[in-house]
Amino acid sequence: MLWSSAAVAQTEQPLGVVYPPDGHETTAAQIFLIGTAAPTGEVTVNGEPIDRSPAGHFAPSFPLQLGENTFTLQRGSETVVIRVIRNSAEPPAPIGAAFGEGSLSPAVDIARMPGETVCFGAIAPPNAAVSVTLAGIQVPLLPQSGAIALPPNSAVLTSQNQPISLTAQQYRGCAPLNASPGALIYGNSIVTGAVVPGAPSGVAFGAGSLSSDNRTISWAVLPMLSQFQDLGQPEFQLQLNGETVTQTGAGRVELLSPINPQVVEVIAASGTARSGASTDFSRLTPLPTGTRASVTGREGEWLRLDYGAWIRSSETRTVENAALPRSLIRSVTTRQANGWTEIVFPLQVPVPVSVTQGDRTFTLTLHNTIAQTDTIRADADAVIDRLDWQQVASDRVQYTFSLKSAQQWGYKLRYEGTSLILSLRHPPQPGTREQPLAGMRILLDPGHGGPEDLGARGPTGYPEKAQTLVIANLIRPRLEALGATVLMTREDDADLFPQDRVNLINELEPTIALSLHYNALPDDGKRRRNRRNQHLLVQRSGSQSGAGDPRSTRAAARSRLVWRLLEQPRPHPSHRRACRSAGIRLYDQPGGIRVDC
């Protein structure tokens, strides 16, 4: 392992495990045991000796069996016992005639437009007959063979991001909520059924039936709605070996009206748009305050906007009596504003936008917009080399800026009334040979902070929040010596939320913002497999596993030495001698040096 800033213990360090805590639960197949002890003597885990750094730190990884795993660490008369419970990554399979716990979906209230398909899911025993009833219509849920799940995004760090085959029996079926005659579709998307002539009276599904062989399902007919219709909670039914079980789903289903749909306006300083209805989904271009869009779906606390993105309802407000937000665009102009080029897009209503950045290109898309553009005025500019536009779809206009500089230095989006202002930052002017960073403002952001946000912890328990502050204070004078003006998001143990840091960046507008972190691998990390990656991390920003207490003189000296080493492709002979004295091992390798501390 790597111990880039570890301090050699000055006093007897008792045997201790920082991670995991006793009783830790995980779905990973293995676990790191991160801790420390006095450097002399042997530390064993379940009777087997483990490798340690010269300072006595350790971080071996051990496989986990399903259920409780006990690790007994010993050094001389010292003993620490850690219990780790490995849970299955799959939902538990039901026993007998029952649904899997928490497996009924949708699990939150949802709303969809007429004609959209709503899908239902459940886990149930094999060979069961499963169906769901909503507003009087029954939909069979068909057994799915070869159901697949995906591991979390963090799995890519351990090269274990491949699809996972599920063993629990999944059942699934779908039905479109039609406002005009249409078919209910299930499982394999084969449409069957009989037409029910005539529309129902009032707001309800039309009469329908389910044949006795569970193969035919009726057409559903809905009247046109002038407001949303609550279709209630789906009722799930399971039949197995003559036993019938019924369970009500947790989420209600609503049908939205296509007539004068709800229009919302973004009230957040920067509306967080995502590709789906949870924070697990990818972030899209933030929406400026004042952006308007119609709502085409709801899922829990999330709203789906008409151009496809999802946003939390708390970041919006409903605009009463608003028509569909649609706009024409005719002229486009540019202007200069204190180190920025501002491009003004006069619109009839603030529409959603998205941005794509490439090598020397910046593309802005205006949604719900139709171009009537004949003339664009762009005066001589420090950033823009060329501007092209096209109507890429009936409701989307794209503007592509070819840039003079290969490096983009930032952009801002805001609405002034109904006019969109895109600001492109000018490149900084080069400094002198002695002070190449003169005129540049660099914001250092020591990660984490405060009593509740420690970040990762090293083997002695020293927190990431303190380590990042130490490193920021080491970097600061070096940058200032090169001419930079250095700003800090925090200079003490301040409690900053992510949005606080964003607000500081927006307020201070630094040339560059650097966020400092010492990340830890997930539980599934493997020491041998990730050894090269860990060395690369050290060469860039250090390693969480090596966070000793840099307040000691010895640790600070080691940190400064490692920093000097990482500034150059090959160490000076004096550095090699200093490394040997400090217990740091150097290895020459292609592209630089490897540092083991």
Coordinates of C-alpha atoms in Angstrom, one line a residue:
M1 CA 0.0 0.0 0.0
L2 CA 0.9 3.7 -0.1
W3 CA 1.8 5.8 2.9
S4 CA 2.6 9.1 1.2
S5 CA 2.4 11.3 4.3
A6 CA 2.5 8.8 7.2
A7 CA 4.4 9.8 10.3
V8 CA 6.7 7.3 12.0
A9 CA 5.1 6.9 15.5
Q10 CA 6.9 8.8 18.2
T11 CA 5.2 6.9 21.0
E12 CA 3.7 3.4 21.3
Q13 CA 0.6 3.5 19.1
P14 CA -2.1 1.1 20.3
L15 CA -3.6 -1.4 17.9
G16 CA -6.6 0.2 16.3
V17 CA -8.9 -0.2 13.3
V18 CA -10.3 3.0 11.7
Y19 CA -12.3 1.3 9.0
P20 CA -14.6 -0.6 9.0
P21 CA -16.5 0.0 12.3
D22 CA -17.6 -3.0 14.2
G23 CA -20.9 -4.2 12.8
H24 CA -20.4 -2.6 9.4
E25 CA -22.8 -3.9 6.7
T26 CA -21.8 -4.1 3.0
T27 CA -22.8 -5.9 -0.2
A28 CA -19.1 -6.0 -1.4
A29 CA -17.3 -9.3 -1.7
Q30 CA -14.3 -8.1 0.2
I31 CA -13.3 -5.4 2.7
F32 CA -10.3 -3.3 3.7
L33 CA -9.2 -3.3 7.3
I34 CA -7.5 0.1 7.7
G35 CA -5.7 0.8 10.9
T36 CA -2.4 1.2 12.7
A37 CA -0.3 -0.2 15.6
A38 CA 3.2 0.4 17.0
P39 CA 5.7 -0.3 14.2
T40 CA 7.5 -3.0 16.1
G41 CA 6.2 -6.5 16.4
E42 CA 3.8 -8.4 14.2
V43 CA 0.1 -7.8 13.6
T44 CA -2.1 -10.8 12.6
V45 CA -5.6 -11.0 11.3
N46 CA -7.3 -14.3 12.2
G47 CA -3.8 -15.7 13.0
E48 CA -2.2 -14.6 9.7
P49 CA 0.5 -11.9 9.7
I50 CA -0.2 -8.8 7.5
D51 CA 2.1 -6.3 5.8
R52 CA 2.5 -2.9 7.4
S53 CA 4.3 0.4 6.5
P54 CA 7.4 1.5 8.4
A55 CA 5.1 3.6 10.5
G56 CA 3.0 0.6 11.5
H57 CA 0.0 1.3 9.3
F58 CA -2.0 -1.4 7.5
A59 CA -4.8 -1.8 5.0
P60 CA -5.1 -5.4 3.8
S61 CA -8.2 -6.6 1.9
F62 CA -10.0 -9.8 2.8
P63 CA -12.8 -11.7 1.1
L64 CA -16.3 -11.8 2.7
Q65 CA -18.8 -14.6 2.9
L66 CA -22.5 -13.8 3.0
G67 CA -23.6 -13.2 6.5
E68 CA -21.4 -12.3 9.5
N69 CA -17.6 -12.3 9.1
T70 CA -15.4 -11.9 12.2
F71 CA -11.8 -10.5 12.0
T72 CA -9.6 -10.8 15.1
L73 CA -6.6 -8.6 15.0
Q74 CA -3.7 -9.1 17.4
R75 CA -0.4 -7.6 18.3
G76 CA 1.1 -9.0 21.4
S77 CA -1.4 -8.8 24.1
E78 CA -3.6 -6.3 22.2
T79 CA -6.7 -7.6 20.5
V80 CA -9.4 -5.9 18.3
V81 CA -12.4 -7.8 17.0
I82 CA -14.3 -6.4 14.0
R83 CA -17.6 -8.0 12.7
V84 CA -18.6 -7.3 9.1
I85 CA -22.0 -8.4 7.7
R86 CA -22.1 -9.0 4.0
N87 CA -25.7 -8.7 2.7
S88 CA -26.8 -9.9 -0.7
A89 CA -26.8 -7.3 -3.4
E90 CA -30.1 -8.8 -4.6
P91 CA -33.5 -8.2 -3.0
P92 CA -34.5 -11.2 -0.8
A93 CA -36.5 -13.9 -2.6
P94 CA -39.9 -14.4 -1.1
I95 CA -40.8 -17.6 0.9
G96 CA -44.0 -19.2 0.0
A97 CA -46.9 -17.4 -1.6
A98 CA -45.7 -13.8 -1.1
F99 CA -44.2 -10.8 -2.9
G100 CA -40.5 -9.9 -2.3
E101 CA -40.2 -7.3 0.4
G102 CA -40.1 -3.8 -1.1
S103 CA -40.2 -5.2 -4.7
L104 CA -43.5 -3.7 -5.9
S105 CA -43.1 -0.9 -8.4
P106 CA -43.9 1.9 -8.9
A107 CA -42.9 2.5 -5.3
V108 CA -43.7 6.3 -5.3
D109 CA -46.5 8.4 -6.7
I110 CA -46.2 8.8 -10.5
A111 CA -48.1 10.8 -13.1
R112 CA -48.0 10.4 -16.9
M113 CA -49.6 11.9 -20.0
P114 CA -52.4 10.0 -21.8
G115 CA -51.0 7.4 -24.1
E116 CA -47.8 6.9 -22.1
T117 CA -46.9 3.4 -20.9
V118 CA -46.7 2.7 -17.2
C119 CA -44.8 -0.4 -16.2
F120 CA -45.3 -2.5 -13.1
G121 CA -42.9 -4.9 -11.5
A122 CA -42.7 -7.4 -8.6
I123 CA -40.6 -10.2 -7.3
A124 CA -42.5 -13.4 -6.6
P125 CA -41.9 -17.1 -6.5
P126 CA -41.4 -19.0 -9.8
N127 CA -44.5 -20.5 -11.4
A128 CA -46.8 -18.0 -9.8
A129 CA -49.6 -16.2 -11.7
V130 CA -49.0 -12.5 -11.1
S131 CA -51.1 -9.5 -12.2
V132 CA -51.9 -5.9 -11.2
T133 CA -55.2 -4.1 -11.3
L134 CA -55.4 -0.3 -11.9
A135 CA -58.7 1.5 -12.3
G136 CA -60.6 -1.7 -13.1
I137 CA -58.1 -2.9 -15.7
Q138 CA -56.1 -6.0 -15.0
V139 CA -52.6 -6.4 -16.5
P140 CA -50.7 -9.7 -16.3
L141 CA -47.1 -9.5 -15.1
L142 CA -45.0 -11.9 -17.0
P143 CA -42.0 -13.8 -15.6
Q144 CA -38.7 -12.3 -17.0
S145 CA -35.9 -14.7 -17.8
G146 CA -32.4 -13.5 -17.5
A147 CA -33.1 -10.3 -15.6
I148 CA -30.1 -8.1 -15.3
A149 CA -29.0 -5.4 -12.8
L150 CA -26.1 -3.0 -13.0
P151 CA -23.7 -2.3 -10.1
P152 CA -23.3 1.3 -8.8
N153 CA -21.0 3.8 -10.7
S154 CA -18.3 3.4 -8.1
A155 CA -17.8 -0.2 -9.3
V156 CA -15.8 1.1 -12.2
L157 CA -13.0 2.0 -9.7
T158 CA -12.6 -1.7 -8.9
S159 CA -13.1 -3.1 -12.5
Q160 CA -16.3 -4.8 -11.3
N161 CA -18.8 -2.8 -13.3
Q162 CA -20.2 -5.6 -15.5
P163 CA -23.9 -6.5 -15.5
I164 CA -25.2 -8.9 -12.8
S165 CA -27.6 -11.7 -13.5
L166 CA -30.4 -11.7 -10.9
T167 CA -31.6 -15.0 -9.4
A168 CA -34.8 -13.8 -7.8
Q169 CA -37.8 -14.2 -10.2
Q170 CA -38.8 -10.9 -11.6
Y171 CA -42.3 -10.2 -13.0
R172 CA -43.1 -7.2 -15.3
G173 CA -45.9 -5.8 -17.2
C174 CA -46.8 -2.5 -18.9
A175 CA -49.9 -0.7 -19.9
P176 CA -50.4 2.6 -21.8
L177 CA -52.9 5.0 -20.2
N178 CA -54.9 5.9 -23.2
A179 CA -57.1 8.9 -23.6
S180 CA -58.4 7.5 -26.9
P181 CA -58.9 3.9 -27.9
G182 CA -55.7 1.9 -27.6
A183 CA -54.3 -1.4 -26.3
L184 CA -52.8 -2.4 -23.0
I185 CA -49.4 -3.9 -23.6
Y186 CA -47.6 -6.3 -21.3
G187 CA -44.3 -8.0 -20.8
N188 CA -43.2 -9.0 -24.3
S189 CA -45.1 -6.0 -25.9
I190 CA -47.4 -8.3 -27.9
V191 CA -50.8 -6.5 -28.4
T192 CA -53.9 -8.6 -28.0
G193 CA -57.5 -7.9 -27.2
A194 CA -60.9 -6.8 -28.4
V195 CA -62.1 -3.3 -29.2
V196 CA -64.7 -1.9 -26.7
P197 CA -66.8 0.5 -28.8
G198 CA -67.7 3.8 -27.4
A199 CA -66.1 6.0 -24.8
P200 CA -67.0 5.7 -21.1
S201 CA -69.0 8.4 -19.4
G202 CA -67.3 10.5 -16.7
V203 CA -63.6 10.0 -15.9
A204 CA -62.8 6.3 -15.8
F205 CA -61.4 3.4 -17.8
G206 CA -63.8 1.9 -20.3
A207 CA -65.3 -1.5 -19.5
G208 CA -62.8 -4.3 -20.0
S209 CA -62.2 -8.0 -19.3
L210 CA -59.4 -10.4 -18.8
S211 CA -59.9 -13.9 -20.4
S212 CA -59.6 -17.0 -18.2
D213 CA -56.4 -18.1 -19.9
N214 CA -54.6 -15.0 -18.8
R215 CA -53.6 -14.2 -22.4
T216 CA -56.1 -11.6 -23.6
I217 CA -56.5 -8.2 -22.2
S218 CA -59.1 -5.6 -23.3
W219 CA -58.6 -2.2 -24.9
A220 CA -58.8 0.7 -22.4
V221 CA -60.7 3.8 -23.3
L222 CA -60.5 7.1 -21.5
P223 CA -62.3 10.4 -22.1
M224 CA -60.3 13.5 -22.8
L225 CA -59.4 15.1 -19.5
S226 CA -59.5 18.8 -18.6
Q227 CA -57.5 18.1 -15.4
F228 CA -55.5 15.3 -13.9
Q229 CA -57.2 12.1 -12.8
D230 CA -56.2 10.1 -9.8
L231 CA -56.3 6.4 -10.9
G232 CA -55.5 5.2 -7.4
Q233 CA -53.0 2.7 -6.2
P234 CA -52.3 -0.5 -8.2
E235 CA -53.5 -3.8 -6.6
F236 CA -51.0 -6.6 -7.1
Q237 CA -52.3 -10.2 -7.0
L238 CA -50.3 -13.4 -6.8
Q239 CA -51.7 -17.0 -7.2
L240 CA -49.7 -20.0 -6.3
N241 CA -50.7 -23.6 -5.5
G242 CA -54.3 -22.5 -4.9
E243 CA -53.4 -19.7 -2.6
T244 CA -54.1 -16.0 -3.6
V245 CA -52.3 -13.0 -2.1
T246 CA -53.2 -9.4 -2.7
Q247 CA -51.1 -6.4 -1.9
T248 CA -51.6 -2.7 -2.6
G249 CA -48.7 -0.9 -4.2
A250 CA -47.1 2.1 -2.4
G251 CA -47.4 4.6 -5.2
R252 CA -50.5 6.2 -6.7
V253 CA -50.9 6.6 -10.5
E254 CA -52.2 9.9 -11.9
L255 CA -53.2 10.7 -15.5
L256 CA -52.2 14.2 -16.6
S257 CA -54.3 16.3 -18.9
P258 CA -52.8 17.2 -22.3
I259 CA -55.1 20.3 -22.2
N260 CA -53.3 23.3 -20.8
P261 CA -50.7 21.3 -18.9
Q262 CA -49.0 22.6 -15.8
V263 CA -46.2 25.1 -16.5
V264 CA -43.4 25.6 -13.9
E265 CA -40.6 28.1 -13.6
V266 CA -37.2 27.4 -12.1
I267 CA -36.7 29.4 -8.9
A268 CA -33.3 27.9 -7.8
A269 CA -30.2 29.8 -8.6
S270 CA -29.2 27.0 -10.8
G271 CA -31.8 24.3 -11.4
T272 CA -30.3 20.8 -11.3
A273 CA -31.6 19.0 -14.4
R274 CA -31.1 15.2 -14.5
S275 CA -31.7 12.4 -17.0
G276 CA -34.0 10.6 -14.6
A277 CA -36.1 11.0 -11.4
S278 CA -33.4 10.6 -8.7
T279 CA -29.9 11.8 -7.9
D280 CA -28.6 8.4 -9.3
F281 CA -29.2 9.8 -12.8
S282 CA -26.7 11.9 -14.7
R283 CA -26.6 15.7 -14.4
L284 CA -27.6 17.7 -17.4
T285 CA -27.0 21.4 -18.1
P286 CA -28.2 23.4 -15.2
L287 CA -31.3 25.5 -15.9
P288 CA -31.0 29.3 -15.3
T289 CA -33.4 31.0 -12.9
G290 CA -36.6 31.9 -14.7
T291 CA -36.6 29.0 -17.2
R292 CA -40.1 27.8 -18.0
A293 CA -41.3 24.4 -19.2
S294 CA -44.5 22.3 -19.1
V295 CA -44.7 19.3 -16.9
T296 CA -45.1 15.9 -18.7
G297 CA -44.6 13.6 -15.8
R298 CA -44.1 13.3 -12.1
E299 CA -42.3 10.7 -10.0
G300 CA -42.2 11.2 -6.3
E301 CA -40.7 14.7 -5.7
W302 CA -39.4 14.9 -9.3
L303 CA -41.0 16.6 -12.3
R304 CA -40.3 15.7 -15.9
L305 CA -40.1 18.7 -18.1
D306 CA -41.3 18.9 -21.7
Y307 CA -37.8 18.7 -23.2
G308 CA -37.0 15.4 -21.3
A309 CA -35.0 16.4 -18.2
W310 CA -36.2 15.9 -14.7
I311 CA -35.9 18.4 -11.8
R312 CA -36.9 18.5 -8.2
S313 CA -40.3 20.2 -7.7
S314 CA -38.8 22.2 -4.8
E315 CA -36.6 24.0 -7.4
T316 CA -39.6 25.2 -9.3
R317 CA -42.9 27.1 -8.8
T318 CA -46.2 26.7 -10.8
V319 CA -47.0 29.5 -13.1
E320 CA -50.8 30.0 -13.1
N321 CA -52.7 30.4 -16.4
A322 CA -49.4 30.1 -18.4
A323 CA -49.5 28.9 -22.0
L324 CA -47.1 26.3 -23.3
P325 CA -43.6 27.9 -23.2
R326 CA -42.7 28.2 -26.9
S327 CA -40.6 30.8 -28.5
L328 CA -39.4 32.2 -31.8
I329 CA -35.8 33.6 -32.2
R330 CA -34.7 36.1 -34.8
S331 CA -31.6 38.1 -34.1
V332 CA -28.5 37.3 -32.0
T333 CA -26.0 39.9 -30.9
T334 CA -22.7 40.0 -28.9
R335 CA -21.2 42.5 -26.5
Q336 CA -18.2 42.8 -24.2
A337 CA -18.4 42.9 -20.4
N338 CA -15.2 43.1 -18.4
G339 CA -13.3 40.0 -19.5
W340 CA -16.3 38.2 -20.9
T341 CA -18.1 38.1 -24.2
E342 CA -21.9 38.1 -23.8
I343 CA -24.1 36.6 -26.5
V344 CA -27.7 37.8 -26.3
F345 CA -30.6 35.6 -27.5
P346 CA -33.9 37.6 -27.4
L347 CA -36.7 35.2 -26.8
Q348 CA -40.5 35.4 -26.2
V349 CA -40.2 33.2 -23.1
P350 CA -37.3 31.7 -21.1
V351 CA -36.9 28.2 -22.6
P352 CA -34.8 25.3 -21.4
V353 CA -31.2 25.1 -22.6
S354 CA -28.4 22.6 -22.8
V355 CA -24.7 22.9 -23.5
T356 CA -22.1 20.6 -25.2
Q357 CA -18.4 21.5 -25.0
G358 CA -15.8 20.0 -27.3
D359 CA -12.3 20.8 -28.6
R360 CA -12.5 24.4 -29.6
T361 CA -16.3 24.3 -29.9
F362 CA -19.2 25.3 -27.6
T363 CA -22.7 24.3 -28.6
L364 CA -25.8 25.9 -27.1
T365 CA -29.2 24.2 -27.7
L366 CA -32.5 26.2 -27.2
H367 CA -35.4 23.8 -26.6
N368 CA -39.0 24.6 -27.5
T369 CA -37.7 27.2 -30.0
I370 CA -38.1 27.9 -33.7
A371 CA -35.6 30.0 -35.6
Q372 CA -36.5 32.9 -37.8
T373 CA -32.9 34.0 -37.9
D374 CA -31.5 35.7 -41.0
T375 CA -28.9 38.0 -39.4
I376 CA -26.4 37.4 -36.6
R377 CA -24.1 40.2 -35.5
A378 CA -20.8 39.2 -33.9
D379 CA -18.1 41.9 -33.7
A380 CA -14.4 41.1 -33.5
D381 CA -13.9 39.0 -30.4
A382 CA -11.3 37.5 -28.1
V383 CA -13.1 34.2 -27.8
I384 CA -15.3 33.5 -30.9
D385 CA -13.8 32.6 -34.2
R386 CA -17.0 31.6 -35.9
L387 CA -20.7 31.1 -35.1
D388 CA -23.0 28.6 -36.9
W389 CA -26.6 27.8 -36.3
Q390 CA -29.2 25.2 -37.5
Q391 CA -32.7 24.0 -36.7
V392 CA -31.8 20.5 -35.7
A393 CA -35.4 19.5 -34.9
S394 CA -38.9 21.1 -35.2
D395 CA -38.5 22.5 -31.6
R396 CA -34.8 22.8 -31.2
V397 CA -32.2 25.4 -32.4
Q398 CA -28.5 24.8 -32.0
Y399 CA -25.8 27.5 -32.0
T400 CA -22.2 26.2 -32.4
F401 CA -19.3 28.6 -31.5
S402 CA -15.9 27.8 -32.9
L403 CA -13.4 29.2 -30.4
K404 CA -10.0 30.8 -30.9
S405 CA -8.5 29.1 -27.8
A406 CA -8.1 25.4 -27.3
Q407 CA -8.7 25.9 -23.6
Q408 CA -12.2 27.0 -22.4
W409 CA -12.1 29.3 -19.4
G410 CA -15.7 29.1 -18.3
Y411 CA -19.2 30.1 -19.2
K412 CA -22.3 31.5 -17.5
L413 CA -26.0 31.4 -18.4
R414 CA -28.7 33.7 -17.1
Y415 CA -32.0 35.2 -18.2
E416 CA -32.6 39.0 -18.2
G417 CA -36.3 39.1 -18.6
T418 CA -36.9 36.7 -21.5
S419 CA -33.5 37.3 -23.1
L420 CA -30.9 34.5 -22.6
I421 CA -27.4 35.8 -21.9
L422 CA -24.5 33.4 -22.6
S423 CA -21.2 34.7 -21.3
L424 CA -17.9 33.2 -22.5
R425 CA -14.8 34.0 -20.4
H426 CA -11.8 35.5 -22.1
P427 CA -8.5 33.6 -21.7
P428 CA -6.1 35.0 -19.0
Q429 CA -3.2 37.1 -20.2
P430 CA 0.2 35.4 -20.0
G431 CA 2.4 36.4 -17.1
T432 CA 6.1 37.0 -17.0
R433 CA 8.9 34.5 -17.2
E434 CA 9.5 35.0 -13.5
Q435 CA 5.9 35.0 -12.5
P436 CA 4.0 33.0 -15.1
L437 CA 0.8 33.0 -13.0
A438 CA 0.7 36.8 -12.6
G439 CA -2.9 38.1 -12.9
M440 CA -4.5 34.7 -12.3
R441 CA -6.9 34.1 -9.4
I442 CA -6.7 30.5 -8.2
L443 CA -9.3 29.2 -5.7
L444 CA -8.2 26.2 -3.5
D445 CA -11.0 24.2 -2.1
P446 CA -9.8 21.9 0.8
G447 CA -12.4 19.1 0.6
H448 CA -14.9 18.4 3.4
G449 CA -14.8 20.2 6.7
G450 CA -16.8 20.7 9.9
P451 CA -17.7 18.2 12.7
E452 CA -20.1 16.1 10.5
D453 CA -18.0 15.9 7.3
L454 CA -14.7 14.2 8.0
G455 CA -14.2 12.7 4.6
A456 CA -12.1 9.6 4.4
R457 CA -9.8 8.7 7.3
G458 CA -6.2 7.4 7.3
P459 CA -5.0 4.5 9.4
T460 CA -4.5 6.6 12.5
G461 CA -7.9 8.1 12.2
Y462 CA -6.6 11.4 10.9
P463 CA -9.4 12.9 8.8
E464 CA -9.3 13.8 5.1
K465 CA -10.8 17.3 6.0
A466 CA -7.6 18.1 7.9
Q467 CA -5.2 16.6 5.4
T468 CA -6.7 18.6 2.5
L469 CA -6.3 21.8 4.5
V470 CA -2.6 21.0 5.2
I471 CA -2.0 20.4 1.5
A472 CA -3.8 23.6 0.5
N473 CA -1.6 25.6 2.9
L474 CA 1.5 23.9 1.4
I475 CA 0.3 24.7 -2.2
R476 CA -0.7 28.3 -1.5
P477 CA 2.7 29.9 -1.0
R478 CA 4.1 28.1 -4.1
L479 CA 1.3 29.5 -6.3
E480 CA 1.7 32.9 -4.8
A481 CA 5.5 32.8 -5.5
L482 CA 4.6 32.2 -9.2
G483 CA 2.4 35.4 -9.2
A484 CA -1.1 34.0 -8.6
T485 CA -3.6 35.5 -6.3
V486 CA -4.8 32.5 -4.1
L487 CA -8.2 32.3 -2.6
M488 CA -9.5 29.6 -0.2
T489 CA -13.0 28.3 0.3
R490 CA -12.0 27.6 3.9
E491 CA -9.0 28.3 6.1
D492 CA -10.2 26.4 9.2
D493 CA -12.5 23.6 10.1
A494 CA -15.5 25.2 8.4
D495 CA -18.7 23.3 7.6
L496 CA -19.3 23.9 3.9
F497 CA -22.0 22.2 1.9
P498 CA -21.4 21.5 -1.8
Q499 CA -23.7 24.4 -2.9
D500 CA -21.7 26.7 -0.5
R501 CA -18.6 25.9 -2.6
V502 CA -20.5 26.5 -5.8
N503 CA -21.7 29.8 -4.6
L504 CA -18.2 30.9 -3.6
I505 CA -16.9 30.0 -7.1
N506 CA -19.7 32.0 -8.7
E507 CA -19.1 34.9 -6.4
L508 CA -15.3 35.0 -6.7
E509 CA -15.1 33.9 -10.3
P510 CA -11.5 32.6 -10.1
T511 CA -9.4 31.8 -13.1
I512 CA -9.1 28.2 -11.9
A513 CA -10.8 26.4 -9.0
L514 CA -9.0 23.3 -7.6
S515 CA -10.8 21.0 -5.2
L516 CA -8.4 18.8 -3.1
H517 CA -9.5 15.3 -1.9
Y518 CA -7.9 12.1 -0.7
N519 CA -10.4 9.5 -1.9
A520 CA -10.7 6.0 -0.6
L521 CA -11.5 2.9 -2.7
P522 CA -14.9 1.2 -2.3
D523 CA -15.1 -1.9 -0.1
D524 CA -14.6 -4.1 -3.3
G525 CA -11.2 -2.6 -4.0
K526 CA -8.4 -5.1 -4.4
R527 CA -4.9 -4.1 -3.4
R528 CA -3.0 -6.0 -6.0
R529 CA -5.4 -5.2 -8.9
N530 CA -5.3 -1.5 -8.2
R531 CA -1.7 -1.1 -7.2
R532 CA -0.7 0.9 -10.3
N533 CA -3.8 3.0 -10.1
Q534 CA -3.0 3.8 -6.4
H535 CA 0.5 4.9 -7.4
L536 CA -0.9 7.2 -10.0
L537 CA -3.2 8.7 -7.4
V538 CA -0.3 9.4 -5.2
Q539 CA 1.6 11.2 -8.0
R540 CA -1.4 13.4 -8.5
S541 CA -3.0 14.1 -5.2
G542 CA -2.0 11.6 -2.5
S543 CA -3.6 8.5 -1.1
Q544 CA -6.3 8.2 1.6
S545 CA -4.6 5.2 3.1
G546 CA -1.5 7.2 4.0
A547 CA -3.1 10.0 6.0
G548 CA -1.0 10.1 9.1
D549 CA -0.9 13.2 11.4
P550 CA 1.0 15.8 9.3
R551 CA 1.1 18.2 12.2
S552 CA 4.2 16.4 13.5
T553 CA 7.5 17.8 12.3
R554 CA 8.5 14.4 10.8
A555 CA 5.3 14.1 8.8
A556 CA 5.5 17.7 7.4
A557 CA 9.1 17.0 6.3
R558 CA 8.1 13.8 4.6
S559 CA 5.1 15.6 2.9
R560 CA 7.5 18.3 1.6
L561 CA 9.9 15.7 0.3
V562 CA 7.2 13.8 -1.5
W563 CA 6.0 17.0 -3.0
R564 CA 9.4 17.9 -4.3
L565 CA 9.7 14.4 -5.8
L566 CA 6.4 14.6 -7.6
E567 CA 7.4 17.9 -9.2
Q568 CA 10.2 16.3 -11.4
P569 CA 10.4 13.3 -13.7
R570 CA 13.7 12.0 -12.0
P571 CA 14.8 12.6 -8.4
H572 CA 18.1 14.3 -7.6
P573 CA 20.7 12.0 -5.8
S574 CA 20.3 14.1 -2.6
H575 CA 16.5 13.4 -2.7
R576 CA 17.3 9.6 -2.9
R577 CA 19.5 9.9 0.2
A578 CA 16.8 11.8 2.0
C579 CA 14.2 9.3 1.0
R580 CA 16.3 6.4 2.4
S581 CA 16.6 8.3 5.7
A582 CA 12.8 8.9 5.8
G583 CA 11.9 5.4 4.9
I584 CA 10.6 6.3 1.4
R585 CA 11.2 3.9 -1.4
L586 CA 11.7 5.2 -5.0
Y587 CA 11.4 3.1 -8.1
D588 CA 12.2 4.3 -11.6
Q589 CA 9.6 3.4 -14.2
P590 CA 8.5 4.7 -17.7
G591 CA 7.1 8.1 -17.5
G592 CA 8.4 9.1 -14.0
I593 CA 9.0 7.6 -10.6
R594 CA 7.0 5.6 -8.2
V595 CA 6.9 6.6 -4.6
D596 CA 6.2 4.1 -1.8
C597 CA 6.0 5.8 1.6

